[in-house]
PDB file of C-alpha atoms in Angstrom:
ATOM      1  CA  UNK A  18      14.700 -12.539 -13.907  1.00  0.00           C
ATOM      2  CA  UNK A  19      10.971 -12.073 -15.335  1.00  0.00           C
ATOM      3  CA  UNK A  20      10.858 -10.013 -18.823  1.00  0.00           C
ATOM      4  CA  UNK A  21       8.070  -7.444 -17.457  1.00  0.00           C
ATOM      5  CA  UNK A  22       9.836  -4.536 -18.964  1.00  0.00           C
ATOM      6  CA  UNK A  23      11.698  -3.298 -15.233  1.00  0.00           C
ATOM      7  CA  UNK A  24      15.494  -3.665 -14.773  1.00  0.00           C
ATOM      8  CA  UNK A  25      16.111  -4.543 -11.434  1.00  0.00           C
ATOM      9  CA  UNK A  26      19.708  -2.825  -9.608  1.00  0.00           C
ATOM     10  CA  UNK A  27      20.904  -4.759  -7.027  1.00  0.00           C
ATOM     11  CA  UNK A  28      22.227  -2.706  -3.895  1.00  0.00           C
ATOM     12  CA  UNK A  29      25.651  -2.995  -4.244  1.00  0.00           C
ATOM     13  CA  UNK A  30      25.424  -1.105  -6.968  1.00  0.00           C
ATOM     14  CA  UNK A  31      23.261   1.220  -6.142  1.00  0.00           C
ATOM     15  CA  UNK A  32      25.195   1.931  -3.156  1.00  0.00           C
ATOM     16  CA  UNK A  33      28.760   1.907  -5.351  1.00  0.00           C
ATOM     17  CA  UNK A  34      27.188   4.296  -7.606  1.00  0.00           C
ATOM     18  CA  UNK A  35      26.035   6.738  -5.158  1.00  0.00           C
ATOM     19  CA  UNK A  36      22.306   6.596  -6.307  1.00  0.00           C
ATOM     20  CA  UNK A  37      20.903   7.557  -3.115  1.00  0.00           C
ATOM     21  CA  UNK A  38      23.559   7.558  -0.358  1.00  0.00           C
ATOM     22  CA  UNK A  39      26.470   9.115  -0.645  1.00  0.00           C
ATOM     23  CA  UNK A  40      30.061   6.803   0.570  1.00  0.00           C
ATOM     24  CA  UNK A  41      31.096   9.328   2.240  1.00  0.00           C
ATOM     25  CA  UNK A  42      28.776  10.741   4.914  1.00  0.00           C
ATOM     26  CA  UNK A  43      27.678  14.244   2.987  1.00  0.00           C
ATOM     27  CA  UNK A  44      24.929  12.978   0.963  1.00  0.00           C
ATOM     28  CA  UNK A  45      24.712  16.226  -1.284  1.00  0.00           C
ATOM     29  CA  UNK A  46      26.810  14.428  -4.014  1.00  0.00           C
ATOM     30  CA  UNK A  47      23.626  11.114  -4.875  1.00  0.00           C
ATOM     31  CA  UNK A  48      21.974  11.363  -7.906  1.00  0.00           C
ATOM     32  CA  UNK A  49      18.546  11.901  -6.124  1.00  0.00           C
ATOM     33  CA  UNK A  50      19.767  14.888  -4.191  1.00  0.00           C
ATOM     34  CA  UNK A  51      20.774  16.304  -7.824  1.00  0.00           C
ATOM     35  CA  UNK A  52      17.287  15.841  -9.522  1.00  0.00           C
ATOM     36  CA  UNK A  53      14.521  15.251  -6.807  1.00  0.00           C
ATOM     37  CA  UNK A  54      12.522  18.183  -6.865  1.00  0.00           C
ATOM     38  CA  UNK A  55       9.153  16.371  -6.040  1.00  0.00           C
ATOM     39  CA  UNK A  56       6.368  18.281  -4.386  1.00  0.00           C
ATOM     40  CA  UNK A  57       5.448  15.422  -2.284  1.00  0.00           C
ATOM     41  CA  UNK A  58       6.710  12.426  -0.599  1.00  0.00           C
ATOM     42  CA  UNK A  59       4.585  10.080  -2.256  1.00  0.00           C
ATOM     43  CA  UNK A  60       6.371  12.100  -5.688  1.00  0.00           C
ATOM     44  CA  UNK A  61       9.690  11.266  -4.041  1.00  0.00           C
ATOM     45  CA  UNK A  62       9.197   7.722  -3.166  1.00  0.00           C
ATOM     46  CA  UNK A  63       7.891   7.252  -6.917  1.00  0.00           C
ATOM     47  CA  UNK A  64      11.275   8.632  -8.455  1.00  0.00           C
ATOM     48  CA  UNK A  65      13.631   7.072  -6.167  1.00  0.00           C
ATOM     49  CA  UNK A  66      11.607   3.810  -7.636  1.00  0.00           C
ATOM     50  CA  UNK A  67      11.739   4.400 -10.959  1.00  0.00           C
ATOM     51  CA  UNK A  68      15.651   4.860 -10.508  1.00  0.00           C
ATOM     52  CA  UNK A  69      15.674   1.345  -8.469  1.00  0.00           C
ATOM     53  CA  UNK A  70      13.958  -0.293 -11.188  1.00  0.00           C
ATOM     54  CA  UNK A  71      14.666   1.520 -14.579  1.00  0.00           C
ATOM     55  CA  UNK A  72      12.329   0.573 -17.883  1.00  0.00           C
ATOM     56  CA  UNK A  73      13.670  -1.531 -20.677  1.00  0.00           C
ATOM     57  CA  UNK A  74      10.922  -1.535 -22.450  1.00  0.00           C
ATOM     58  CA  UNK A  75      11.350   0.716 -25.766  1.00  0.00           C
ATOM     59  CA  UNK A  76       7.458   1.392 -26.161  1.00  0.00           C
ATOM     60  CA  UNK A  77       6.503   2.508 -22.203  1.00  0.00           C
ATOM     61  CA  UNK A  78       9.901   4.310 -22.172  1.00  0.00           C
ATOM     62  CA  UNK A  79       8.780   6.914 -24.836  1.00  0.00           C
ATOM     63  CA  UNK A  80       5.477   6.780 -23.264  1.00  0.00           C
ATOM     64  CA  UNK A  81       6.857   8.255 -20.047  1.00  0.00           C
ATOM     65  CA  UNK A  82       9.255  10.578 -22.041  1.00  0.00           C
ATOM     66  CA  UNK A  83       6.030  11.725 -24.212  1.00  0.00           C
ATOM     67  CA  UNK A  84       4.228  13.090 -20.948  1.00  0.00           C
ATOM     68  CA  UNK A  85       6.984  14.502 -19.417  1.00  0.00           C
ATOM     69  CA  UNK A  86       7.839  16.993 -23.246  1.00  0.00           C
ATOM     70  CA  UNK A  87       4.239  17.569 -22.914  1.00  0.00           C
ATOM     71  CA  UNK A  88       4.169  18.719 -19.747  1.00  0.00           C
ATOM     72  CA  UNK A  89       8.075  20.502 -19.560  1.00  0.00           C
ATOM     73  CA  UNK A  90       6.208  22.328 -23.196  1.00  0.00           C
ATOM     74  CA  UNK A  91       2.919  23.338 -21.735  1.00  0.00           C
ATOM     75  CA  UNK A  92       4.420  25.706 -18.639  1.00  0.00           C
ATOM     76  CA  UNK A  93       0.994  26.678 -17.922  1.00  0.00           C
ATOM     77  CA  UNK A  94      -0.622  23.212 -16.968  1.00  0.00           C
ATOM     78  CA  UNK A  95       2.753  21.490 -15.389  1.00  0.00           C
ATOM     79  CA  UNK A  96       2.650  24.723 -12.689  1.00  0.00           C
ATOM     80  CA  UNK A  97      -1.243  23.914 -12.363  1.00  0.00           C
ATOM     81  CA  UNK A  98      -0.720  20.386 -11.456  1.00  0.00           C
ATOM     82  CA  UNK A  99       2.237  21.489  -9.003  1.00  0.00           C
ATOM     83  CA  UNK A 100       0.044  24.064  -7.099  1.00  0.00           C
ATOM     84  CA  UNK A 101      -2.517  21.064  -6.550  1.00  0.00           C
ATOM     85  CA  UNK A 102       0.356  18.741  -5.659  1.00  0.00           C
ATOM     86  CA  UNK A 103       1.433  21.083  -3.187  1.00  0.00           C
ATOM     87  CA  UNK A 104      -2.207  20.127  -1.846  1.00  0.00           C
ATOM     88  CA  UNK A 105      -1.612  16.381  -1.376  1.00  0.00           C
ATOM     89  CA  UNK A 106      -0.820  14.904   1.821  1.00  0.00           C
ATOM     90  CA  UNK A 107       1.120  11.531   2.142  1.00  0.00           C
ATOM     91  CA  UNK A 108      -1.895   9.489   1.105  1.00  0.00           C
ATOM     92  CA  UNK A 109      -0.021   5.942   1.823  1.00  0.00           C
ATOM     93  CA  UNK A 110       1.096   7.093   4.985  1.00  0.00           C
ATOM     94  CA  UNK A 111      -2.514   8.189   5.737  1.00  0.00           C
ATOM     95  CA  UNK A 112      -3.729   4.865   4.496  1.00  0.00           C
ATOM     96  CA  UNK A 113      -1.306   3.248   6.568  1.00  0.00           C
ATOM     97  CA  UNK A 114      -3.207   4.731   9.941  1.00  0.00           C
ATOM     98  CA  UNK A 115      -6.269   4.167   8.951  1.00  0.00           C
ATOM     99  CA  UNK A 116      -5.683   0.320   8.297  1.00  0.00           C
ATOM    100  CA  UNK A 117      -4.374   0.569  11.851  1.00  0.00           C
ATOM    101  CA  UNK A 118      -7.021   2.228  13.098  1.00  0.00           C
ATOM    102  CA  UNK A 119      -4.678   4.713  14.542  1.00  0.00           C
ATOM    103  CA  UNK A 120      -5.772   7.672  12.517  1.00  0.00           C
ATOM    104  CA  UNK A 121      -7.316  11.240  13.625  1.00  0.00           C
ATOM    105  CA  UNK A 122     -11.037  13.253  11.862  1.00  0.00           C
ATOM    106  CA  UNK A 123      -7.781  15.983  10.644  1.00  0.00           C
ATOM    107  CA  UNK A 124      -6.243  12.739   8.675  1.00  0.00           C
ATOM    108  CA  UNK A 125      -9.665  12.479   7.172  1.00  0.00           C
ATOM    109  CA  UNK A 126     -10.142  15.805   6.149  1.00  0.00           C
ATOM    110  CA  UNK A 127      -6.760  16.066   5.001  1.00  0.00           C
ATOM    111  CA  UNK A 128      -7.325  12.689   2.568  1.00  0.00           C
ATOM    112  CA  UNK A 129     -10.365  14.352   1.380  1.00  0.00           C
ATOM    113  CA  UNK A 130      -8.325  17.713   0.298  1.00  0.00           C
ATOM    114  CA  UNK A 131      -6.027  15.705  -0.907  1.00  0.00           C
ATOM    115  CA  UNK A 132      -8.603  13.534  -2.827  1.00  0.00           C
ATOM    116  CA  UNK A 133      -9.910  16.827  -4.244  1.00  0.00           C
ATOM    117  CA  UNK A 134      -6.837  18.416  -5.423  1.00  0.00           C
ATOM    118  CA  UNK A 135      -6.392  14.423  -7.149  1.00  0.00           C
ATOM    119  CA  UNK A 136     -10.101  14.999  -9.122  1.00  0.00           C
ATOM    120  CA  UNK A 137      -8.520  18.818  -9.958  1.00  0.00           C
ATOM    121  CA  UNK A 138      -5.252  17.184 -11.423  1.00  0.00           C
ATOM    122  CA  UNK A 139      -7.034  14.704 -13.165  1.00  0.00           C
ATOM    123  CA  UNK A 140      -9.052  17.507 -15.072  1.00  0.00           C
ATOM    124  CA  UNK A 141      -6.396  19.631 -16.021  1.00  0.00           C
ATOM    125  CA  UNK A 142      -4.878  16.452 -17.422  1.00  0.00           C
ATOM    126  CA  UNK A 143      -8.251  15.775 -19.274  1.00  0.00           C
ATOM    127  CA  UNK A 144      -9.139  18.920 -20.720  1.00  0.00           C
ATOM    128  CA  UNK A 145      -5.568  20.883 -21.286  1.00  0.00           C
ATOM    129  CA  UNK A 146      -3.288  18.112 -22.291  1.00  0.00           C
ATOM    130  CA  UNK A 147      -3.637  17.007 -26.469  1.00  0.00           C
ATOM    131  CA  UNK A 148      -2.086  13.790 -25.978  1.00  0.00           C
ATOM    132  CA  UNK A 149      -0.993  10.942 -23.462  1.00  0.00           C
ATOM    133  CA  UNK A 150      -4.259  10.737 -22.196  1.00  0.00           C
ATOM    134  CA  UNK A 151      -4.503   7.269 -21.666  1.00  0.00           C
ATOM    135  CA  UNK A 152      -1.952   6.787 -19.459  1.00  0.00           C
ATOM    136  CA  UNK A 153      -4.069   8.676 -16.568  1.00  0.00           C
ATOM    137  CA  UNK A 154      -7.383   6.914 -17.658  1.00  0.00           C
ATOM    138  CA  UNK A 155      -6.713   3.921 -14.576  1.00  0.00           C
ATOM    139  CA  UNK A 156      -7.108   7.009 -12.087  1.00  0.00           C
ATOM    140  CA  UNK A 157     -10.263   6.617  -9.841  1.00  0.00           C
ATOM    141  CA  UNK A 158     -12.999   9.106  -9.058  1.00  0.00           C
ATOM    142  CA  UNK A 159     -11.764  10.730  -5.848  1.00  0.00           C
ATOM    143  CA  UNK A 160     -14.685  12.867  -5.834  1.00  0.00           C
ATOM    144  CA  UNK A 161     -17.002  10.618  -4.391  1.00  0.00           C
ATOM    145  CA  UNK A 162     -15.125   9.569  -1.557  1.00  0.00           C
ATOM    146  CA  UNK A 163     -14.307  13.033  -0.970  1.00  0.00           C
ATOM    147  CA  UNK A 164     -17.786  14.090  -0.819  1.00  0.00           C
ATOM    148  CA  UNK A 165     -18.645  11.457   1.911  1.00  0.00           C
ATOM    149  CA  UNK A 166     -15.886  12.200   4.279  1.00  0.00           C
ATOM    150  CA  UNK A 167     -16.855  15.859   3.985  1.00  0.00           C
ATOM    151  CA  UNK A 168     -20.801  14.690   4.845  1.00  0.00           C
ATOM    152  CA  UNK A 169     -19.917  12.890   7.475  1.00  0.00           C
ATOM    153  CA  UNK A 170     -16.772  14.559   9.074  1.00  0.00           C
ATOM    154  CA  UNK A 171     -17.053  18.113  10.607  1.00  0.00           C
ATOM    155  CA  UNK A 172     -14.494  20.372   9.174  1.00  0.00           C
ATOM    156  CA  UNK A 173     -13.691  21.713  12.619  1.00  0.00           C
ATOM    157  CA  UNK A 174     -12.830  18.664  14.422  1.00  0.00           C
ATOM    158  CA  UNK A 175     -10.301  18.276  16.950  1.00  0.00           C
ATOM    159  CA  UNK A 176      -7.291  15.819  16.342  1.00  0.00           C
ATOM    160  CA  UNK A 177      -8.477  13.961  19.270  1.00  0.00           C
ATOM    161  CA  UNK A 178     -11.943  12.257  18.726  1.00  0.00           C
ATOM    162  CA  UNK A 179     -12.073  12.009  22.281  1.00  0.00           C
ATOM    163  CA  UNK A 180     -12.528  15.981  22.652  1.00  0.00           C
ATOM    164  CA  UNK A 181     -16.492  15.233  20.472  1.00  0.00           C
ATOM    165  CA  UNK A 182     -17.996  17.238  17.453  1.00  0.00           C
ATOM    166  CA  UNK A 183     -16.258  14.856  14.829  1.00  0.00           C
ATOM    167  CA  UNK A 184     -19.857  14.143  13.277  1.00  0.00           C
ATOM    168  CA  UNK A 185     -21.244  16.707  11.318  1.00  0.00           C
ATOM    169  CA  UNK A 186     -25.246  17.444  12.729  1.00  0.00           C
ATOM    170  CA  UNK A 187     -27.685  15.865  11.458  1.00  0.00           C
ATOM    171  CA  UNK A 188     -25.795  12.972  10.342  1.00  0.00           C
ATOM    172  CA  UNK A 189     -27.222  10.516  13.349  1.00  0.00           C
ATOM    173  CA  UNK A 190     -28.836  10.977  16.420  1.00  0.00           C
ATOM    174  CA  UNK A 191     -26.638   8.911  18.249  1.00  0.00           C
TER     175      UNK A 191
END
C-alpha cells in the first residue's frame, strides 16, 4: 500500500459498515444519506470519495478542516459560493459527451454558465476569504473558455444542431 497520505477501505467494509448502502434495502440509515447535502453531483461524487479514501496525513487533514471553519464561520461567503454552485452543471458528465462527440450547443452553453459561476467562486474565494488561499490557487481561468463558447455558440440554439442557428452571425460565412 503506497504512503501518499489516502487510506484506502476495501468494500467489504464499506458495505458492513453501511457507508453508502444500507443491508437492508431502505437506504435512509448510510452515512452519506446522513451528511450529503451537496449542491451538485460532481459535490456528491467528491464526498462519497473522500469517505472511500479517508486522509492520514496530519498536515492536509487540518488543511481541509481549516477551509471548512472558515467557511462554516463566514455565513456570508459559504451561502455565496452555494448560490453559484447551484449554477454548475455536471461538468464530467458534460465532458464525457463531448469526448464522445455526442454532445448538444445547450451542453455548451450550459459548460460555459457553469464555467462562469467557477471564475465567480473562485473570486469570492480570492477576495473574501483571509486564509487557505492556496489551496484554490491550482484552479484554472474558466473565463476564457467561457468567453469563446459564448462567441461562437448562439445562446438560442436548439438541442438539435440539425434544426441550424448554432453559430452566432458573423462568426463564418460558411
Amino acid at each position: 500500500v503506497p504512503n501518499d497520505g489516502i487510506m484506502r477501505i476495501d468494500s467489504f467494509t464499506l458495505k458492513n459498515l453501511e457507508i453508502f448502502k444500507s443491508l437492508s434495502d431502505n437506504n435512509n440509515g448510510t452515512l452519506i444519506h446522513c451528511i450529503d447535502n451537496t449542491i451538485t453531483p460532481m459535490g456528491s461524487r467528491l464526498l462519497k470519495d473522500h469517505i472511500k479514501k479517508p486522509l492520514t496525513d496530519k498536515n492536509k487533514i487540518n488543511l481541509r478542516l481549516s477551509v471548512v471553519e472558515e467557511l462554516v464561520e463566514n455565513k456570508k461567503i459559504n451561502i455565496s459560493i452555494r448560490e453559484q454552485l447551484k449554477m454548475i452543471v455536471d461538468i464530467p458528465r458534460i465532458s464525457g459527451k463531448i469526448s464522445t462527440n455526442k454532445f448538444n450547443p445547450r451542453d455548451l452553453l450550459n459548460l460555459s454558465n457553469s464555467l462562469d459561476s467557477i471564475f465567480l467562486i473562485k473570486d469570492i474565494i480570492f477576495k473574501k476569504l483571509t486564509k487557505n488561499k492556496k489551496i484554490f490557487k491550482s484552479l484554472s481561468d474558466t473565463k476564457n473558455l467561457s468567453k469563446v463558447i459564448k462567441k461562437y455558440i448562439n445562446i438560442d440554439s436548439p438541442v438539435n444542431i440539425k434544426n441550424g442557428s448554432v453559430i452566432n452571425k458573423g462568426v463564418s460565412k460558411d
